[in-house]
PDB file of C-alpha atoms in Angstrom:
ATOM      1  CA  MET A  85     -72.561  93.063  11.102  1.00 43.00           C
ATOM      2  CA  GLY A  86     -72.904  92.476  14.815  1.00 47.00           C
ATOM      3  CA  ALA A  87     -72.087  94.173  18.078  1.00 57.00           C
ATOM      4  CA  THR A  88     -70.618  97.649  18.021  1.00 77.00           C
ATOM      5  CA  LEU A  89     -67.446  98.465  19.905  1.00 86.00           C
ATOM      6  CA  SER A  90     -67.565  99.736  23.445  1.00 88.00           C
ATOM      7  CA  PRO A  91     -65.579 102.934  24.011  1.00 90.00           C
ATOM      8  CA  ARG A  92     -62.852 100.891  25.754  1.00 87.00           C
ATOM      9  CA  LEU A  93     -62.593  98.362  22.913  1.00 91.00           C
ATOM     10  CA  ARG A  94     -62.545 101.181  20.337  1.00 92.00           C
ATOM     11  CA  GLU A  95     -59.647 102.775  22.236  1.00 90.00           C
ATOM     12  CA  ILE A  96     -57.791  99.459  22.157  1.00 90.00           C
ATOM     13  CA  VAL A  97     -58.343  98.893  18.428  1.00 93.00           C
ATOM     14  CA  ASP A  98     -57.304 102.505  17.736  1.00 91.00           C
ATOM     15  CA  ALA A  99     -54.035 101.901  19.623  1.00 89.00           C
ATOM     16  CA  LEU A 100     -53.017  98.767  17.706  1.00 92.00           C
ATOM     17  CA  PRO A 101     -50.053  99.293  15.341  1.00 92.00           C
ATOM     18  CA  LEU A 102     -51.881  98.050  12.233  1.00 95.00           C
ATOM     19  CA  SER A 103     -50.574  98.325   8.694  1.00 93.00           C
ATOM     20  CA  PRO A 104     -51.782  96.988   5.338  1.00 93.00           C
ATOM     21  CA  GLY A 105     -51.161  93.318   4.697  1.00 94.00           C
ATOM     22  CA  MET A 106     -50.687  92.306   8.332  1.00 96.00           C
ATOM     23  CA  ARG A 107     -51.761  88.988   9.756  1.00 97.00           C
ATOM     24  CA  VAL A 108     -53.356  89.577  13.151  1.00 98.00           C
ATOM     25  CA  LEU A 109     -54.181  87.070  15.882  1.00 98.00           C
ATOM     26  CA  GLU A 110     -56.798  88.137  18.408  1.00 97.00           C
ATOM     27  CA  ILE A 111     -56.588  86.052  21.565  1.00 97.00           C
ATOM     28  CA  GLY A 112     -59.858  85.769  23.480  1.00 95.00           C
ATOM     29  CA  CYS A 113     -62.151  87.357  20.911  1.00 95.00           C
ATOM     30  CA  GLY A 114     -65.430  87.021  22.808  1.00 93.00           C
ATOM     31  CA  THR A 115     -68.097  88.604  20.575  1.00 92.00           C
ATOM     32  CA  GLY A 116     -65.618  89.197  17.740  1.00 95.00           C
ATOM     33  CA  ALA A 117     -66.309  92.945  17.662  1.00 95.00           C
ATOM     34  CA  ALA A 118     -62.623  93.930  17.683  1.00 96.00           C
ATOM     35  CA  ALA A 119     -61.724  91.456  14.940  1.00 97.00           C
ATOM     36  CA  ARG A 120     -64.564  92.712  12.750  1.00 96.00           C
ATOM     37  CA  GLU A 121     -63.525  96.324  13.294  1.00 95.00           C
ATOM     38  CA  ILE A 122     -59.884  95.601  12.432  1.00 96.00           C
ATOM     39  CA  ALA A 123     -60.887  93.781   9.248  1.00 94.00           C
ATOM     40  CA  ARG A 124     -63.308  96.589   8.323  1.00 91.00           C
ATOM     41  CA  ARG A 125     -60.879  99.465   8.740  1.00 89.00           C
ATOM     42  CA  SER A 126     -57.542  97.936   7.731  1.00 86.00           C
ATOM     43  CA  GLU A 127     -56.890  97.259   4.072  1.00 87.00           C
ATOM     44  CA  GLY A 128     -55.404  93.874   3.314  1.00 91.00           C
ATOM     45  CA  VAL A 129     -55.296  92.812   6.956  1.00 96.00           C
ATOM     46  CA  SER A 130     -56.418  89.300   7.790  1.00 96.00           C
ATOM     47  CA  VAL A 131     -57.535  88.415  11.289  1.00 98.00           C
ATOM     48  CA  LEU A 132     -57.740  85.056  13.004  1.00 98.00           C
ATOM     49  CA  ALA A 133     -59.670  85.401  16.235  1.00 98.00           C
ATOM     50  CA  ILE A 134     -59.612  82.630  18.812  1.00 98.00           C
ATOM     51  CA  ASP A 135     -61.539  82.009  22.002  1.00 97.00           C
ATOM     52  CA  ARG A 136     -61.640  79.054  24.373  1.00 96.00           C
ATOM     53  CA  SER A 137     -65.461  79.143  24.425  1.00 96.00           C
ATOM     54  CA  PRO A 138     -67.212  77.135  21.690  1.00 96.00           C
ATOM     55  CA  ARG A 139     -70.367  79.163  22.378  1.00 96.00           C
ATOM     56  CA  ALA A 140     -68.553  82.488  21.858  1.00 94.00           C
ATOM     57  CA  ILE A 141     -67.028  81.258  18.594  1.00 97.00           C
ATOM     58  CA  ALA A 142     -70.384  80.001  17.280  1.00 95.00           C
ATOM     59  CA  ARG A 143     -72.063  83.352  18.023  1.00 94.00           C
ATOM     60  CA  THR A 144     -69.165  85.317  16.572  1.00 94.00           C
ATOM     61  CA  ILE A 145     -69.164  83.327  13.337  1.00 95.00           C
ATOM     62  CA  GLY A 146     -72.876  84.073  12.969  1.00 92.00           C
ATOM     63  CA  ARG A 147     -72.193  87.812  13.309  1.00 92.00           C
ATOM     64  CA  SER A 148     -69.185  87.845  10.996  1.00 95.00           C
ATOM     65  CA  GLN A 149     -70.327  86.283   7.738  1.00 95.00           C
ATOM     66  CA  PRO A 150     -69.421  89.237   5.468  1.00 93.00           C
ATOM     67  CA  GLY A 151     -65.805  89.269   6.723  1.00 94.00           C
ATOM     68  CA  ILE A 152     -65.544  85.499   6.588  1.00 96.00           C
ATOM     69  CA  ALA A 153     -66.862  85.475   3.013  1.00 95.00           C
ATOM     70  CA  ALA A 154     -64.386  88.224   2.057  1.00 94.00           C
ATOM     71  CA  GLY A 155     -61.508  86.185   3.492  1.00 93.00           C
ATOM     72  CA  THR A 156     -60.472  88.885   5.976  1.00 95.00           C
ATOM     73  CA  LEU A 157     -61.788  87.118   9.077  1.00 97.00           C
ATOM     74  CA  SER A 158     -61.540  83.619  10.422  1.00 96.00           C
ATOM     75  CA  TYR A 159     -62.317  82.131  13.801  1.00 97.00           C
ATOM     76  CA  ARG A 160     -61.169  79.094  15.731  1.00 97.00           C
ATOM     77  CA  GLN A 161     -62.157  77.639  19.066  1.00 97.00           C
ATOM     78  CA  ALA A 162     -58.884  77.306  20.990  1.00 97.00           C
ATOM     79  CA  ALA A 163     -57.328  78.266  24.281  1.00 96.00           C
ATOM     80  CA  ILE A 164     -54.078  80.170  23.749  1.00 96.00           C
ATOM     81  CA  GLU A 165     -52.054  77.840  25.971  1.00 95.00           C
ATOM     82  CA  VAL A 166     -52.709  74.970  23.503  1.00 96.00           C
ATOM     83  CA  PHE A 167     -53.008  76.989  20.270  1.00 97.00           C
ATOM     84  CA  ASP A 168     -51.110  75.720  17.230  1.00 96.00           C
ATOM     85  CA  LEU A 169     -50.900  77.071  13.720  1.00 96.00           C
ATOM     86  CA  ALA A 170     -52.425  74.865  11.057  1.00 92.00           C
ATOM     87  CA  GLU A 171     -49.819  73.100   8.937  1.00 92.00           C
ATOM     88  CA  ASP A 172     -50.253  75.494   5.985  1.00 92.00           C
ATOM     89  CA  GLU A 173     -50.868  78.612   8.067  1.00 94.00           C
ATOM     90  CA  GLN A 174     -48.490  81.586   7.984  1.00 96.00           C
ATOM     91  CA  ARG A 175     -47.227  83.155  11.185  1.00 97.00           C
ATOM     92  CA  PHE A 176     -48.674  86.419  12.502  1.00 98.00           C
ATOM     93  CA  ASP A 177     -47.282  89.946  12.523  1.00 97.00           C
ATOM     94  CA  LEU A 178     -49.298  90.995  15.553  1.00 96.00           C
ATOM     95  CA  ALA A 179     -51.119  89.248  18.380  1.00 96.00           C
ATOM     96  CA  PHE A 180     -53.279  91.049  20.898  1.00 95.00           C
ATOM     97  CA  ALA A 181     -55.286  90.052  23.942  1.00 93.00           C
ATOM     98  CA  VAL A 182     -57.920  91.888  25.960  1.00 91.00           C
ATOM     99  CA  ARG A 183     -58.778  90.452  29.381  1.00 87.00           C
ATOM    100  CA  VAL A 184     -57.202  87.060  28.806  1.00 91.00           C
ATOM    101  CA  GLY A 185     -56.507  85.411  32.145  1.00 86.00           C
ATOM    102  CA  ALA A 186     -53.364  83.585  30.986  1.00 87.00           C
ATOM    103  CA  LEU A 187     -51.786  86.929  30.037  1.00 86.00           C
ATOM    104  CA  ASP A 188     -53.166  89.479  32.500  1.00 80.00           C
ATOM    105  CA  GLY A 189     -52.163  87.782  35.738  1.00 78.00           C
ATOM    106  CA  ARG A 190     -55.464  86.145  36.661  1.00 84.00           C
ATOM    107  CA  HIS A 191     -54.192  82.654  35.746  1.00 87.00           C
ATOM    108  CA  PRO A 192     -50.408  82.797  36.163  1.00 87.00           C
ATOM    109  CA  GLU A 193     -50.146  79.002  35.966  1.00 90.00           C
ATOM    110  CA  LEU A 194     -51.014  79.280  32.242  1.00 91.00           C
ATOM    111  CA  ALA A 195     -48.741  82.210  31.373  1.00 91.00           C
ATOM    112  CA  ASP A 196     -45.592  80.324  30.308  1.00 92.00           C
ATOM    113  CA  ARG A 197     -47.511  77.901  28.083  1.00 94.00           C
ATOM    114  CA  ALA A 198     -49.538  80.756  26.567  1.00 95.00           C
ATOM    115  CA  LEU A 199     -46.427  82.836  25.815  1.00 94.00           C
ATOM    116  CA  ALA A 200     -44.693  79.830  24.263  1.00 94.00           C
ATOM    117  CA  ARG A 201     -47.665  79.234  21.934  1.00 96.00           C
ATOM    118  CA  ILE A 202     -47.811  82.931  21.025  1.00 96.00           C
ATOM    119  CA  CYS A 203     -44.075  83.008  20.223  1.00 95.00           C
ATOM    120  CA  ALA A 204     -44.507  79.960  18.007  1.00 96.00           C
ATOM    121  CA  ALA A 205     -47.371  81.685  16.161  1.00 97.00           C
ATOM    122  CA  LEU A 206     -45.653  85.053  15.643  1.00 97.00           C
ATOM    123  CA  LYS A 207     -43.078  85.964  13.026  1.00 96.00           C
ATOM    124  CA  PRO A 208     -39.635  86.683  14.524  1.00 94.00           C
ATOM    125  CA  SER A 209     -40.442  90.401  14.271  1.00 92.00           C
ATOM    126  CA  GLY A 210     -43.970  89.876  15.611  1.00 94.00           C
ATOM    127  CA  ILE A 211     -45.486  91.945  18.383  1.00 93.00           C
ATOM    128  CA  LEU A 212     -47.674  90.886  21.293  1.00 93.00           C
ATOM    129  CA  ILE A 213     -49.938  93.546  22.792  1.00 90.00           C
ATOM    130  CA  VAL A 214     -51.829  92.898  26.023  1.00 88.00           C
ATOM    131  CA  ASP A 215     -54.614  94.956  27.577  1.00 82.00           C
ATOM    132  CA  GLY A 216     -53.425  96.542  30.773  1.00 64.00           C
ATOM    133  CA  GLY A 217     -51.422  99.561  29.659  1.00 54.00           C
ATOM    134  CA  ASP A 218     -52.650 102.970  28.595  1.00 55.00           C
ATOM    135  CA  PRO A 219     -54.642 101.541  26.857  1.00 56.00           C
ATOM    136  CA  LEU A 220     -52.280  98.717  25.880  1.00 58.00           C
ATOM    137  CA  SER A 221     -48.813  97.511  26.670  1.00 57.00           C
ATOM    138  CA  ARG A 222     -46.349  95.702  24.494  1.00 59.00           C
ATOM    139  CA  ALA A 223     -45.489  92.407  26.138  1.00 60.00           C
ATOM    140  CA  ALA A 224     -41.902  91.295  26.365  1.00 54.00           C
ATOM    141  CA  LEU A 225     -41.255  88.131  24.415  1.00 56.00           C
ATOM    142  CA  VAL A 226     -38.221  86.117  25.383  1.00 47.00           C
ATOM    143  CA  SER A 227     -36.093  85.096  22.411  1.00 41.00           C
ATOM    144  CA  GLY A 228     -36.380  81.386  21.817  1.00 42.00           C
ATOM    145  CA  LEU A 229     -39.512  80.925  23.928  1.00 42.00           C
ATOM    146  CA  GLY A 230     -41.900  78.596  22.151  1.00 40.00           C
ATOM    147  CA  LYS A 231     -39.283  77.090  19.847  1.00 39.00           C
ATOM    148  CA  ASP A 232     -39.331  73.311  19.748  1.00 37.00           C
TER     149      ASP A 232
END
């Protein structure tokens, strides 16, 4: 089914507060290994994984056919700072990002736009988790950010 998880990525997936029936948004999915693992181990969870790289998305789709066919995984080429839900798409319970420059301080000029798009994609009770804690940290979301 594709690449196995590195020890670091396994630690991150293990730390996510997953529960049955959740909708999860992975921001910056790269190879898609984390999204596949979440879909494999979490009953009733659906994962949309995005990445700004068309090449990464194409490779990931090729490695993820069983999950895509089962309806637990989907992928989209998009940068988080311009990400929009599809018209008929439900909001997410959880979003997480591992080494995403707009969220980890490497590209601070993108942070406000990225957070606004994440807030618009999450349910009001949704959680954003960003790599950088031990192993993860819950990001503070400002009420009203991302509302049009």
